[in-house]
PDB file of C-alpha atoms in Angstrom:
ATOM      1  CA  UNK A   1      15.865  71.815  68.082  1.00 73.00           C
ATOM      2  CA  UNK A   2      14.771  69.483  65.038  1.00 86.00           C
ATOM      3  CA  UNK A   3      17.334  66.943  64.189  1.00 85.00           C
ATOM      4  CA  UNK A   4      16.842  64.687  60.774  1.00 90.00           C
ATOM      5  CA  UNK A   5      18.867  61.442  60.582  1.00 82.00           C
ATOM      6  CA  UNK A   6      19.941  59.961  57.079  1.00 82.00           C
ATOM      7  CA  UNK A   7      17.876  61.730  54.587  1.00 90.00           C
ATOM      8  CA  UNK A   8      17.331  60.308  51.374  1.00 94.00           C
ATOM      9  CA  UNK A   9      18.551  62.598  48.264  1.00 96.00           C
ATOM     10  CA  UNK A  10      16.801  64.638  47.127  1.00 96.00           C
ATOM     11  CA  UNK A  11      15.901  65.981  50.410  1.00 96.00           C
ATOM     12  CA  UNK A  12      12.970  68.302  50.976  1.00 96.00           C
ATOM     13  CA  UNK A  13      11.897  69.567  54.345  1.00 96.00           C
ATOM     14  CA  UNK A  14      10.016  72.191  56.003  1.00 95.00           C
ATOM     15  CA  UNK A  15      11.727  74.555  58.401  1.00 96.00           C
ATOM     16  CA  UNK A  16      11.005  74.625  62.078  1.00 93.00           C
ATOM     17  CA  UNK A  17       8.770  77.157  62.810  1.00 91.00           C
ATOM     18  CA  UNK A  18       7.270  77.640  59.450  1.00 91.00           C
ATOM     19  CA  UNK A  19      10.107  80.111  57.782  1.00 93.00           C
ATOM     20  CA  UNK A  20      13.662  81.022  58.213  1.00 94.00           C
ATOM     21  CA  UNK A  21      14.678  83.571  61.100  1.00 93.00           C
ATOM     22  CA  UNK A  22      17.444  85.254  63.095  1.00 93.00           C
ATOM     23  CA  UNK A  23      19.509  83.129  64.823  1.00 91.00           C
ATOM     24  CA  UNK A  24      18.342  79.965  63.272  1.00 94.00           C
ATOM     25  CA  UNK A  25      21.210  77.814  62.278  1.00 94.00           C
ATOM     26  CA  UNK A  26      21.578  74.838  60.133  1.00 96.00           C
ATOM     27  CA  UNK A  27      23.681  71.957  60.626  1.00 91.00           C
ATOM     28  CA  UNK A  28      24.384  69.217  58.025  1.00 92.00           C
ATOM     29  CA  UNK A  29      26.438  66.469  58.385  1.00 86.00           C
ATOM     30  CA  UNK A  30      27.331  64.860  55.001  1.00 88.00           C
ATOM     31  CA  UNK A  31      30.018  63.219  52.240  1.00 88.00           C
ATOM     32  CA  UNK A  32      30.195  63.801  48.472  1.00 93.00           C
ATOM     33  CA  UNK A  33      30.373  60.696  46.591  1.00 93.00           C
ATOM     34  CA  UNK A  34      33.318  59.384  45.469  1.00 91.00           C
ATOM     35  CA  UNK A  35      32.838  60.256  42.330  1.00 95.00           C
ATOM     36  CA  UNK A  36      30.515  63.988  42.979  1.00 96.00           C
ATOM     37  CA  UNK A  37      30.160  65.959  40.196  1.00 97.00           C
ATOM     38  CA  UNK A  38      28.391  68.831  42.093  1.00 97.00           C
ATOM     39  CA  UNK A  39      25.883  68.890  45.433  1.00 98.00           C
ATOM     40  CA  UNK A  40      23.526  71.833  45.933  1.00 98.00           C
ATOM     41  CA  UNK A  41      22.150  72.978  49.680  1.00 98.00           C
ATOM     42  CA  UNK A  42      19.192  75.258  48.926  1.00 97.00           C
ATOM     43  CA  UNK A  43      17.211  77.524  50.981  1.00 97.00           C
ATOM     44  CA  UNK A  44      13.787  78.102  49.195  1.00 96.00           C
ATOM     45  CA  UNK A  45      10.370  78.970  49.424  1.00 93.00           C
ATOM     46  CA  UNK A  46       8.506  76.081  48.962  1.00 85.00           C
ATOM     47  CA  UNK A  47       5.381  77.527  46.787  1.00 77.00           C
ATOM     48  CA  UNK A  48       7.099  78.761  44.041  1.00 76.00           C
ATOM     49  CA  UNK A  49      10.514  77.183  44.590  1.00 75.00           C
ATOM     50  CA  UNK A  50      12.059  80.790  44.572  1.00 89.00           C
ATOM     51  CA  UNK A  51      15.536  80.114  45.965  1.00 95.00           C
ATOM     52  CA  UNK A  52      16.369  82.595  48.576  1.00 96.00           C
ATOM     53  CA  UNK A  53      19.781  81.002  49.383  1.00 98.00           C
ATOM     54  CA  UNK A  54      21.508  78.886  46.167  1.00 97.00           C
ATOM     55  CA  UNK A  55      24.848  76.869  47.745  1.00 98.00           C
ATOM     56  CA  UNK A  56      26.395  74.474  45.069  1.00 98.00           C
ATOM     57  CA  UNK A  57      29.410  72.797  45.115  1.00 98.00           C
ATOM     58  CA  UNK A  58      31.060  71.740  41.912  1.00 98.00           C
ATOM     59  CA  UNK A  59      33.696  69.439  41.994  1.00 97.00           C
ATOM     60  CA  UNK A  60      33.807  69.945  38.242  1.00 96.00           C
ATOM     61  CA  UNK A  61      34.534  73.756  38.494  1.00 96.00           C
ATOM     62  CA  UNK A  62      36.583  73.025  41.937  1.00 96.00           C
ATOM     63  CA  UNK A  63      34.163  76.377  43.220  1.00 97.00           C
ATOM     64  CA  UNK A  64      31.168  76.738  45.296  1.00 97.00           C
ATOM     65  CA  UNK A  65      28.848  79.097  43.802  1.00 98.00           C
ATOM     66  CA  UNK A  66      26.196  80.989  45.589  1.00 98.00           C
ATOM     67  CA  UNK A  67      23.164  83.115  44.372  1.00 98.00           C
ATOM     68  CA  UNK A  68      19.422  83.776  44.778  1.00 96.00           C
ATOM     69  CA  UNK A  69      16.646  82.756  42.523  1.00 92.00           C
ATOM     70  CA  UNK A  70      14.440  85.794  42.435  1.00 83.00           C
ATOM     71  CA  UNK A  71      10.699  85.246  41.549  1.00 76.00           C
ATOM     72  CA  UNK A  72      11.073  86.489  38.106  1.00 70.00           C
ATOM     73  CA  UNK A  73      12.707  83.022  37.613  1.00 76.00           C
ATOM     74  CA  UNK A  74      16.245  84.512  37.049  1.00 88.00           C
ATOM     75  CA  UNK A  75      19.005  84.343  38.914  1.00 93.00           C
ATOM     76  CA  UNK A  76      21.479  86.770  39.937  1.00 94.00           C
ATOM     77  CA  UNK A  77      24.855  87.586  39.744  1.00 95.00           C
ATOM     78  CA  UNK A  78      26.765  84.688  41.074  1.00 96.00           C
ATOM     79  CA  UNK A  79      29.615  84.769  43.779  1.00 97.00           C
ATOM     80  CA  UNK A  80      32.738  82.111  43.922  1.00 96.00           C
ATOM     81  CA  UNK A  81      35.012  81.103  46.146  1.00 95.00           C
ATOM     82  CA  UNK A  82      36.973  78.232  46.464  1.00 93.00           C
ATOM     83  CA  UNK A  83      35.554  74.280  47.145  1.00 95.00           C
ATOM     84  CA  UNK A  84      37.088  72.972  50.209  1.00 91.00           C
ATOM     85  CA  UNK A  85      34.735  69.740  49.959  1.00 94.00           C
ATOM     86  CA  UNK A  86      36.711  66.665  49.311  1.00 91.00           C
ATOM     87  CA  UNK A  87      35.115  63.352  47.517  1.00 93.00           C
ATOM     88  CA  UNK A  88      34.162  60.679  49.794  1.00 85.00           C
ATOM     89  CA  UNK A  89      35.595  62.762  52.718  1.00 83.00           C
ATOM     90  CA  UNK A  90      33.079  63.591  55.354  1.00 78.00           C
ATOM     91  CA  UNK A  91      32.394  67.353  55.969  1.00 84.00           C
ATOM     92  CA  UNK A  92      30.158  69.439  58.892  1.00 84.00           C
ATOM     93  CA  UNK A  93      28.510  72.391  57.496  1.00 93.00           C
ATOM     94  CA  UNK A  94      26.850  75.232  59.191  1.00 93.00           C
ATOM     95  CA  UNK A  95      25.025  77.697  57.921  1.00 96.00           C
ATOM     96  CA  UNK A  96      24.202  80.705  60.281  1.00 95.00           C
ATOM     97  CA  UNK A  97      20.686  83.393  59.426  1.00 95.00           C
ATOM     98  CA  UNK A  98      21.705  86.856  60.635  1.00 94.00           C
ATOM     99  CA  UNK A  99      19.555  89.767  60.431  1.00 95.00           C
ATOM    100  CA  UNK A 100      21.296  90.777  57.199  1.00 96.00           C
ATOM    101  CA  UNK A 101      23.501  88.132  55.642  1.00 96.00           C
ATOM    102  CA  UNK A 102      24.008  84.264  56.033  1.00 97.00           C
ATOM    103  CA  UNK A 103      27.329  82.772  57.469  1.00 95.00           C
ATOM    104  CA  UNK A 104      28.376  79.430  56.628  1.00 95.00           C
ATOM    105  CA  UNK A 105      31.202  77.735  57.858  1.00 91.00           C
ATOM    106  CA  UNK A 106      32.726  74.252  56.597  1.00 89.00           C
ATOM    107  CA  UNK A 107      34.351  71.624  59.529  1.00 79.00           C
ATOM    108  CA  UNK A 108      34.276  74.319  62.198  1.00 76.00           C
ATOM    109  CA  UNK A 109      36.091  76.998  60.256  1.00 81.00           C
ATOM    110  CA  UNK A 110      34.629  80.371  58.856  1.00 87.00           C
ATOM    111  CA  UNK A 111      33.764  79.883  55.158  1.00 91.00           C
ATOM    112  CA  UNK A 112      31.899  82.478  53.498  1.00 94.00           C
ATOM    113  CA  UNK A 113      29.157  85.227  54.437  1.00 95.00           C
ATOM    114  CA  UNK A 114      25.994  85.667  51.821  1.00 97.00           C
ATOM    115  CA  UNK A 115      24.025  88.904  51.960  1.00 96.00           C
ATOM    116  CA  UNK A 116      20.747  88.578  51.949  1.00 97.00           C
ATOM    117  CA  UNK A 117      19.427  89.472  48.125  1.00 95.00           C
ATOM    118  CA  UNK A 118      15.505  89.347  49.376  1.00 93.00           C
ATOM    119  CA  UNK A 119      14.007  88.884  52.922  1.00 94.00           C
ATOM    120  CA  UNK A 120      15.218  84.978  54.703  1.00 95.00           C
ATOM    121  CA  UNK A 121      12.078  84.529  56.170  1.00 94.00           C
ATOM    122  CA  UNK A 122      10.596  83.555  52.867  1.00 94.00           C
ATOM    123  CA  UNK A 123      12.632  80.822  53.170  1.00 96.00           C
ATOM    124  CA  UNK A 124      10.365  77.766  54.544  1.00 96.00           C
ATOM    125  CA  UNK A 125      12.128  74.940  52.960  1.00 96.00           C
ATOM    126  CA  UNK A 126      15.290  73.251  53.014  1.00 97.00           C
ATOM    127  CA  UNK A 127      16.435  71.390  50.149  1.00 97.00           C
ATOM    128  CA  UNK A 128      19.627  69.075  49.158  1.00 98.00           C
ATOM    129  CA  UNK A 129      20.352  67.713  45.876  1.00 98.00           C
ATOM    130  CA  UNK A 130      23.186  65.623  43.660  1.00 97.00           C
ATOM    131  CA  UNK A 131      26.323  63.888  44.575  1.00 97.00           C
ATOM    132  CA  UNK A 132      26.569  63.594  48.401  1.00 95.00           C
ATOM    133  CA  UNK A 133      24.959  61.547  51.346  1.00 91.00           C
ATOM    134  CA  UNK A 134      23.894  63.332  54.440  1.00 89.00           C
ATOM    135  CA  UNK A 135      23.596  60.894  57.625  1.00 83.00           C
ATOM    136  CA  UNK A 136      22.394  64.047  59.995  1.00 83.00           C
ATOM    137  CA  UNK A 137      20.596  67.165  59.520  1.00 91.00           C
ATOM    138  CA  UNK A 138      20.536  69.425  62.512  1.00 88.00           C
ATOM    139  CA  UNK A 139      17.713  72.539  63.182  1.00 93.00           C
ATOM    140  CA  UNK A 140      18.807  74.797  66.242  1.00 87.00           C
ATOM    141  CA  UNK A 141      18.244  78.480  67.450  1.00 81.00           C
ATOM    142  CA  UNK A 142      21.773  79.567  68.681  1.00 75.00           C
ATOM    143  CA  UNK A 143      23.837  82.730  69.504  1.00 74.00           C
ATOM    144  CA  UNK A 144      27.469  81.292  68.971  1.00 74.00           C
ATOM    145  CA  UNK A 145      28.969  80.489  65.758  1.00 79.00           C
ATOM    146  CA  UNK A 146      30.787  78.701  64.557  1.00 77.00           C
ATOM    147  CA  UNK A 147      30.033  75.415  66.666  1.00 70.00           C
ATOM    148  CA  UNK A 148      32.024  72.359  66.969  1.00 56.00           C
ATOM    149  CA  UNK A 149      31.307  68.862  66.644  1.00 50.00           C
ATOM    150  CA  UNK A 150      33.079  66.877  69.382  1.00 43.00           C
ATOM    151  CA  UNK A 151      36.303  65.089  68.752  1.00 49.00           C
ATOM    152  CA  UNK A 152      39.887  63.828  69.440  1.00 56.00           C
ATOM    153  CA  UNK A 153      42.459  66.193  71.277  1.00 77.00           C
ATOM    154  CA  UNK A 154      43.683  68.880  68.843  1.00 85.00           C
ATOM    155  CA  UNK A 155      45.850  67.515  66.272  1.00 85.00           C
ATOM    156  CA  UNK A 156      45.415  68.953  63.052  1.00 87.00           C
ATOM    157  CA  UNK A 157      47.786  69.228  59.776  1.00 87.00           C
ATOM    158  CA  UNK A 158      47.981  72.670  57.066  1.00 88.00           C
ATOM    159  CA  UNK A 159      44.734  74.221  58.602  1.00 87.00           C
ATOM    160  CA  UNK A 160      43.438  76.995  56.619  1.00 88.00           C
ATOM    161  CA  UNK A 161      43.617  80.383  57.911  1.00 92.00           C
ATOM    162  CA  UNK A 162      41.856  81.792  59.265  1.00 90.00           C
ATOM    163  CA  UNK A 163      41.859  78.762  61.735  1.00 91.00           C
ATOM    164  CA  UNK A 164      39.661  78.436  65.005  1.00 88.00           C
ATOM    165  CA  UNK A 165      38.918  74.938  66.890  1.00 86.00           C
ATOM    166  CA  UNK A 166      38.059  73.304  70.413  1.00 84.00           C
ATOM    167  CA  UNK A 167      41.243  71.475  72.141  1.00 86.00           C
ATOM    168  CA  UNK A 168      38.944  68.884  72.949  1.00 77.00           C
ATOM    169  CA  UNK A 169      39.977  68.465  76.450  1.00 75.00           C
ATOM    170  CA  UNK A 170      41.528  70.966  78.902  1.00 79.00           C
ATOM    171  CA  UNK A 171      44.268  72.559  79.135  1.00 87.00           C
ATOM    172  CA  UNK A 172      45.693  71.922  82.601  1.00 85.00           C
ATOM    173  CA  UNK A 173      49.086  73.183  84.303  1.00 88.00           C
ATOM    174  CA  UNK A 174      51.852  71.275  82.336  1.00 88.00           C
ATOM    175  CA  UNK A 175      49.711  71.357  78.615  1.00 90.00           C
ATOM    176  CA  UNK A 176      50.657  72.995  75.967  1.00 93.00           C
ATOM    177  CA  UNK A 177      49.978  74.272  72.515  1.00 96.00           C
ATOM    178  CA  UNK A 178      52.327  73.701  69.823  1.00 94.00           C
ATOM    179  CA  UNK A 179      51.963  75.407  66.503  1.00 96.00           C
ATOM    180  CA  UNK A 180      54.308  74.298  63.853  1.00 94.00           C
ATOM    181  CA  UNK A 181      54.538  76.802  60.977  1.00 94.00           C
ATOM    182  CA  UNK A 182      56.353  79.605  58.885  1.00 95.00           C
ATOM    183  CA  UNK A 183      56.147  83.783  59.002  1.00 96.00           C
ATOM    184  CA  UNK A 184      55.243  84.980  55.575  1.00 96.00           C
ATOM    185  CA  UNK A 185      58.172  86.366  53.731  1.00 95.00           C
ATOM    186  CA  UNK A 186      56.013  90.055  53.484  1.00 94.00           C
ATOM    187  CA  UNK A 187      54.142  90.054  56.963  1.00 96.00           C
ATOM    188  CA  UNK A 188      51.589  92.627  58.572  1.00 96.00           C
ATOM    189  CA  UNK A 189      51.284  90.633  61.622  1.00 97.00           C
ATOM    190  CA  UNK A 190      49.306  87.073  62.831  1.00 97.00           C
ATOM    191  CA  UNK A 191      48.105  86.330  66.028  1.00 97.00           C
ATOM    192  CA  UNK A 192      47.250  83.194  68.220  1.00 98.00           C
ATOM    193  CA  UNK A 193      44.719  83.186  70.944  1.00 97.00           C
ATOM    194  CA  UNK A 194      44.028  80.948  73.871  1.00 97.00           C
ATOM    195  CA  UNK A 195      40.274  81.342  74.147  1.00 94.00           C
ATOM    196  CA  UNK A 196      37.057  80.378  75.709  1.00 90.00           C
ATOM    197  CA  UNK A 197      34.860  79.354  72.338  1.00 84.00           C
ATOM    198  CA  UNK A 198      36.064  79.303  68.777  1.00 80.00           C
ATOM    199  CA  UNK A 199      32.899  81.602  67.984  1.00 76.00           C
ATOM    200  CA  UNK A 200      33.867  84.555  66.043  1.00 76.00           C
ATOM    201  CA  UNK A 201      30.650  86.181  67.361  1.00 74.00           C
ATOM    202  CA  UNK A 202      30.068  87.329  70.430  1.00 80.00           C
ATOM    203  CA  UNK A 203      34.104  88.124  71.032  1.00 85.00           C
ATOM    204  CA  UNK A 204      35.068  85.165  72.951  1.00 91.00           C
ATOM    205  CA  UNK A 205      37.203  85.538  76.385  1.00 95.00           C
ATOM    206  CA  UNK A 206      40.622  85.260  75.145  1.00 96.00           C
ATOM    207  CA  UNK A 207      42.971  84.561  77.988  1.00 97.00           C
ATOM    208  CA  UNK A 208      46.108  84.949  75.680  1.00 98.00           C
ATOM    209  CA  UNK A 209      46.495  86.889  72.667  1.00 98.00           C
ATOM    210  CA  UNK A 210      49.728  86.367  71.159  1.00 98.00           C
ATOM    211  CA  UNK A 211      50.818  88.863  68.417  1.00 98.00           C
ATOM    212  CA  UNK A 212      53.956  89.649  66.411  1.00 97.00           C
ATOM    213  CA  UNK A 213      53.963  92.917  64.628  1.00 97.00           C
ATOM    214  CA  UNK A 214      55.752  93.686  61.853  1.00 95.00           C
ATOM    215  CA  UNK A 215      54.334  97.125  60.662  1.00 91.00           C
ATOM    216  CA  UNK A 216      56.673  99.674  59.777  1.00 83.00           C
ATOM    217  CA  UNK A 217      59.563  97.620  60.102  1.00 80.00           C
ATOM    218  CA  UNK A 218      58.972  97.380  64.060  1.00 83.00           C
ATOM    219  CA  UNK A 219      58.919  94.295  64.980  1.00 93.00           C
ATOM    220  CA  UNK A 220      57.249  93.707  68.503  1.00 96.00           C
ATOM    221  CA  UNK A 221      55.296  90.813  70.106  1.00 97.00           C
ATOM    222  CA  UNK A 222      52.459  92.139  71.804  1.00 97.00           C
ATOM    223  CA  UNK A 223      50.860  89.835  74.517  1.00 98.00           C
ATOM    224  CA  UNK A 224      47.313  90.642  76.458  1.00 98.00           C
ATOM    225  CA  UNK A 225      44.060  89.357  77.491  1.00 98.00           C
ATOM    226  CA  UNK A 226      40.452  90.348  75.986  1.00 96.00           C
ATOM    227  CA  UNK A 227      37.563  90.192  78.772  1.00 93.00           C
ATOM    228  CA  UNK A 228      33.872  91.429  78.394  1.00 89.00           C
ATOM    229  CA  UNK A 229      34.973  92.834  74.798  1.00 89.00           C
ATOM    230  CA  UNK A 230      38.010  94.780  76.789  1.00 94.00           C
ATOM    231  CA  UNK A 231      41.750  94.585  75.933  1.00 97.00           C
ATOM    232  CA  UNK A 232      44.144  94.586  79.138  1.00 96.00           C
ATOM    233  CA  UNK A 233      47.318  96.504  79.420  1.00 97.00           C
ATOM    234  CA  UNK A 234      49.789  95.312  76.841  1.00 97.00           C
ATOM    235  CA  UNK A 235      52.946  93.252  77.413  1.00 97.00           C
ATOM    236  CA  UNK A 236      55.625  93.644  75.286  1.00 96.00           C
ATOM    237  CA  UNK A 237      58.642  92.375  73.589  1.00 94.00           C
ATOM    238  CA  UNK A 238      61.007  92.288  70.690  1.00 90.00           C
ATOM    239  CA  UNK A 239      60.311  89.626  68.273  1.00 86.00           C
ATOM    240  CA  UNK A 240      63.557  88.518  67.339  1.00 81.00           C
ATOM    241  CA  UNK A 241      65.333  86.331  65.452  1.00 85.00           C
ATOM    242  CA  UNK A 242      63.064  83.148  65.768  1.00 85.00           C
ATOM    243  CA  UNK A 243      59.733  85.387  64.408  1.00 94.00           C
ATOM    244  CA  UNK A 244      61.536  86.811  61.544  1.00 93.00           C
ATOM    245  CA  UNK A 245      59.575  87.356  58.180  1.00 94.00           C
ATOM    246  CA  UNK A 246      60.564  84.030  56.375  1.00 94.00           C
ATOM    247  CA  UNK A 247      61.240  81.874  58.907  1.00 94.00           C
ATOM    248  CA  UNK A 248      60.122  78.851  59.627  1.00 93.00           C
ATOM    249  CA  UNK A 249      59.352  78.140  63.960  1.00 93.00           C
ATOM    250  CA  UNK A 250      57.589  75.608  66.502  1.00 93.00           C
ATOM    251  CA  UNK A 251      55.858  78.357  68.962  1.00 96.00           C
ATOM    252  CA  UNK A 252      55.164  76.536  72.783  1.00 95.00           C
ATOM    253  CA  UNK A 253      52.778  77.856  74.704  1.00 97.00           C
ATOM    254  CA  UNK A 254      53.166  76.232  78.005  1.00 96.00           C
ATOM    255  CA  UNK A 255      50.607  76.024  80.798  1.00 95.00           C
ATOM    256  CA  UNK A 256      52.499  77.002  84.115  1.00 94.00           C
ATOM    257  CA  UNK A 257      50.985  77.639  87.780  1.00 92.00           C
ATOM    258  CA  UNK A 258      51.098  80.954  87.641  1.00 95.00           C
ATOM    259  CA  UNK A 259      51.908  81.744  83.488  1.00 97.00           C
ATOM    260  CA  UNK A 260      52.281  80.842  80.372  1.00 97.00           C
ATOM    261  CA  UNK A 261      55.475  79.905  79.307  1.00 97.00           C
ATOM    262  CA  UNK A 262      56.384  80.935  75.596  1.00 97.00           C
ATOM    263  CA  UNK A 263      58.672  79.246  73.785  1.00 94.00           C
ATOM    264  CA  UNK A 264      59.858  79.123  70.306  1.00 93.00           C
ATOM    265  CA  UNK A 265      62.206  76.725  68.585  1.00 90.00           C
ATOM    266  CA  UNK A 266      62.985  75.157  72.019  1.00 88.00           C
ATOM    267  CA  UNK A 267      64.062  79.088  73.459  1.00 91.00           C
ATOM    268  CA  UNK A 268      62.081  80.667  75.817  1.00 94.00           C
ATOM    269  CA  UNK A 269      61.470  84.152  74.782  1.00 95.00           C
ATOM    270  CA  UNK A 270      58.646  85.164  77.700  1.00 96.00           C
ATOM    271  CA  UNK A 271      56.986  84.647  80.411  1.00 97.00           C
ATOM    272  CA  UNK A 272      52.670  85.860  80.356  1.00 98.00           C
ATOM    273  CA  UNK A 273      51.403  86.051  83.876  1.00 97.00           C
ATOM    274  CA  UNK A 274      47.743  84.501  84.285  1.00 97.00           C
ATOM    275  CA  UNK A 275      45.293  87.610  84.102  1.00 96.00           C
ATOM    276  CA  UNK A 276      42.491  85.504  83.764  1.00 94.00           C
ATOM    277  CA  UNK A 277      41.575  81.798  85.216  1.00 92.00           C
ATOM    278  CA  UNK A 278      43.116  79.436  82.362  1.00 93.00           C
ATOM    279  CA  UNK A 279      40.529  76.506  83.577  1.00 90.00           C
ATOM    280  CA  UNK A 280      38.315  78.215  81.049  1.00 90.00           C
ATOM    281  CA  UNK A 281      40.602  77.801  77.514  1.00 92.00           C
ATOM    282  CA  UNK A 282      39.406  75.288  75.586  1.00 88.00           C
ATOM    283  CA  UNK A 283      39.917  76.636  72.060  1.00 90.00           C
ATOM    284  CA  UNK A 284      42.928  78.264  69.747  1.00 94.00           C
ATOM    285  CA  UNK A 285      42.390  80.540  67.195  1.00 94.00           C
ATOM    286  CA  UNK A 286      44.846  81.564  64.607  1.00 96.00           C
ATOM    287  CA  UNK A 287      45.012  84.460  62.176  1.00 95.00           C
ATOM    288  CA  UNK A 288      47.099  86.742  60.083  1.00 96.00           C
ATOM    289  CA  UNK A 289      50.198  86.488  58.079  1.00 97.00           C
ATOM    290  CA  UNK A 290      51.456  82.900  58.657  1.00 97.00           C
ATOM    291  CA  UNK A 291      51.197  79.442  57.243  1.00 96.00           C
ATOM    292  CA  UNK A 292      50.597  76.587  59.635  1.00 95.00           C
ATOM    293  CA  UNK A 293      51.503  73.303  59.453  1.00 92.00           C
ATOM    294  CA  UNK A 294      50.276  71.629  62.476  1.00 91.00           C
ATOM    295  CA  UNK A 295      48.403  72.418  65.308  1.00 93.00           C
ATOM    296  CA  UNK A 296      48.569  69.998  68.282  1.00 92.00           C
ATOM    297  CA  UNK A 297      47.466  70.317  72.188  1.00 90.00           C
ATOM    298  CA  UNK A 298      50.030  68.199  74.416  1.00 86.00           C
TER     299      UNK A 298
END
């Protein structure tokens, strides 16, 4: 592990270990200006500034857009997707080197994957440029991702989906989790996990998997647990008139001796008996066909 604290910009640094490889992830800790035009986080080869791995951010354009400099001195076709980078508002950004693409997520979450156009270990430099400060830098060899920087208890407003984060404290008997949101008027189904890790790889424990179903016209919550990679039996139940496509809901999932108590909009619709030891939760993940508008552990 190589950590760099408040690099001037333009940064330029070597890799660890001479060149990029499997594994290695990046961690930078930074905030555009307050008045960014656009920041660039480059992956490159430092002899003929060949750019294996091209992230910019333009404020201007309100897009990232990623590509590789190949050593012809063109560049490639370009892929888009959305900025979620705010001006003057302080982001964490990982970016992940698997054996054929890079992953980069933004404040914890999943962003965007990148497949690799030419081979990441010519990459032996990292470099930042434009319209944002970085106060930490971060070189590690890891097996998890996304990671988490450490924080408050959960408490956190129109998350994007999908949505994974630490609770930032346990979750003993009497917690719970509270997610405030709305079923989509169309839905396929969503899900919300009680998990050990917010990695999306390897599959974390999950100790509850929460699921309404909607395929078909059949609408079913299915409840189970995921250990070693291996789904339990499933429990069951009608979804109801509080889960209904449209509708908006506070979902409770209570931490009991024994279970998990499930409420929604103050009802308790079931009961999930502990199949695994729920000392070990200490994330939530949510995915699917919803909208959330606040996530809080109690």
């Amino acid at each position: 592990m190589m950590t760099i604290n408040n690099p001037v910009i333009p940064c330029v640094t070597s890799l660890p270990g001479g060149c990029l490889q499997v594994g290695s992830l990046i961690i930078i800790h930074g905030q555009p200006t307050f008045n960014s035009n656009r920041f660039s986080i480059n992956l490159v080869h430092q002899g003929n500034m060949h750019c294996i791995f091209h992230f910019d951010a333009r404020f201007d354009q309100g897009q990232v857009v990623r590509n590789t400099n190949f050593p012809s001195s063109t560049w490639g076709q370009e892929e888009r997707s959305t900025l979620l980078f705010a001006r003057n508002k302080p982001f964490f950004m990982e970016i992940r080197c698997l054996q054929d693409r890079f992953m980069v997520a933004i404040d914890g979450n999943h962003y965007c994957e990148y497949s690799h156009r030419v081979s990441y270990s010519q990459a032996n430099t990292l470099q930042i440029t434009g319209d944002v400060q970085v106060s930490m830098i971060e070189f590690k060899s890891t097996n998890t991702y996304p990671t988490f920087p450490s924080g408050n208890r959960l408490n956190v407003t129109n998350p994007p989906i999908p949505f994974a984060s630490l609770i930032n404290g346990p979750l003993a008997v009497g917690n719970e989790i509270q997610v405030h949101g709305q079923v989509k008027p169309y839905p396929n189904r969503f899900q919300i996990n009680l998990q050990q890790g917010c990695q999306t790889y390897p599959s974390p424990t999950i100790a509850f998997h929460f699921n309404p179903r909607y395929e078909g016209g059949n609408r079913v919550i299915v409840m189970n647990s995921l250990l070693g990679g291996q789904w339990g039996s499933e429990q069951r139940i009608a979804t109801g008139r509080h889960l209904a496509p449209g509708t908006t809901f506070v979902l409770s999932i209570k931490r009991q001796a024994y279970n998990f108590a499930i409420l929604v909009n103050g009802t308790r619709i079931a009961n999930y008996a502990h199949r695994i030891g729920a000392d070990i939760i200490d994330s939530v993940s949510i995915d699917g066909d919803v909208i959330v508008n606040k996530v809080v552990a109690i």
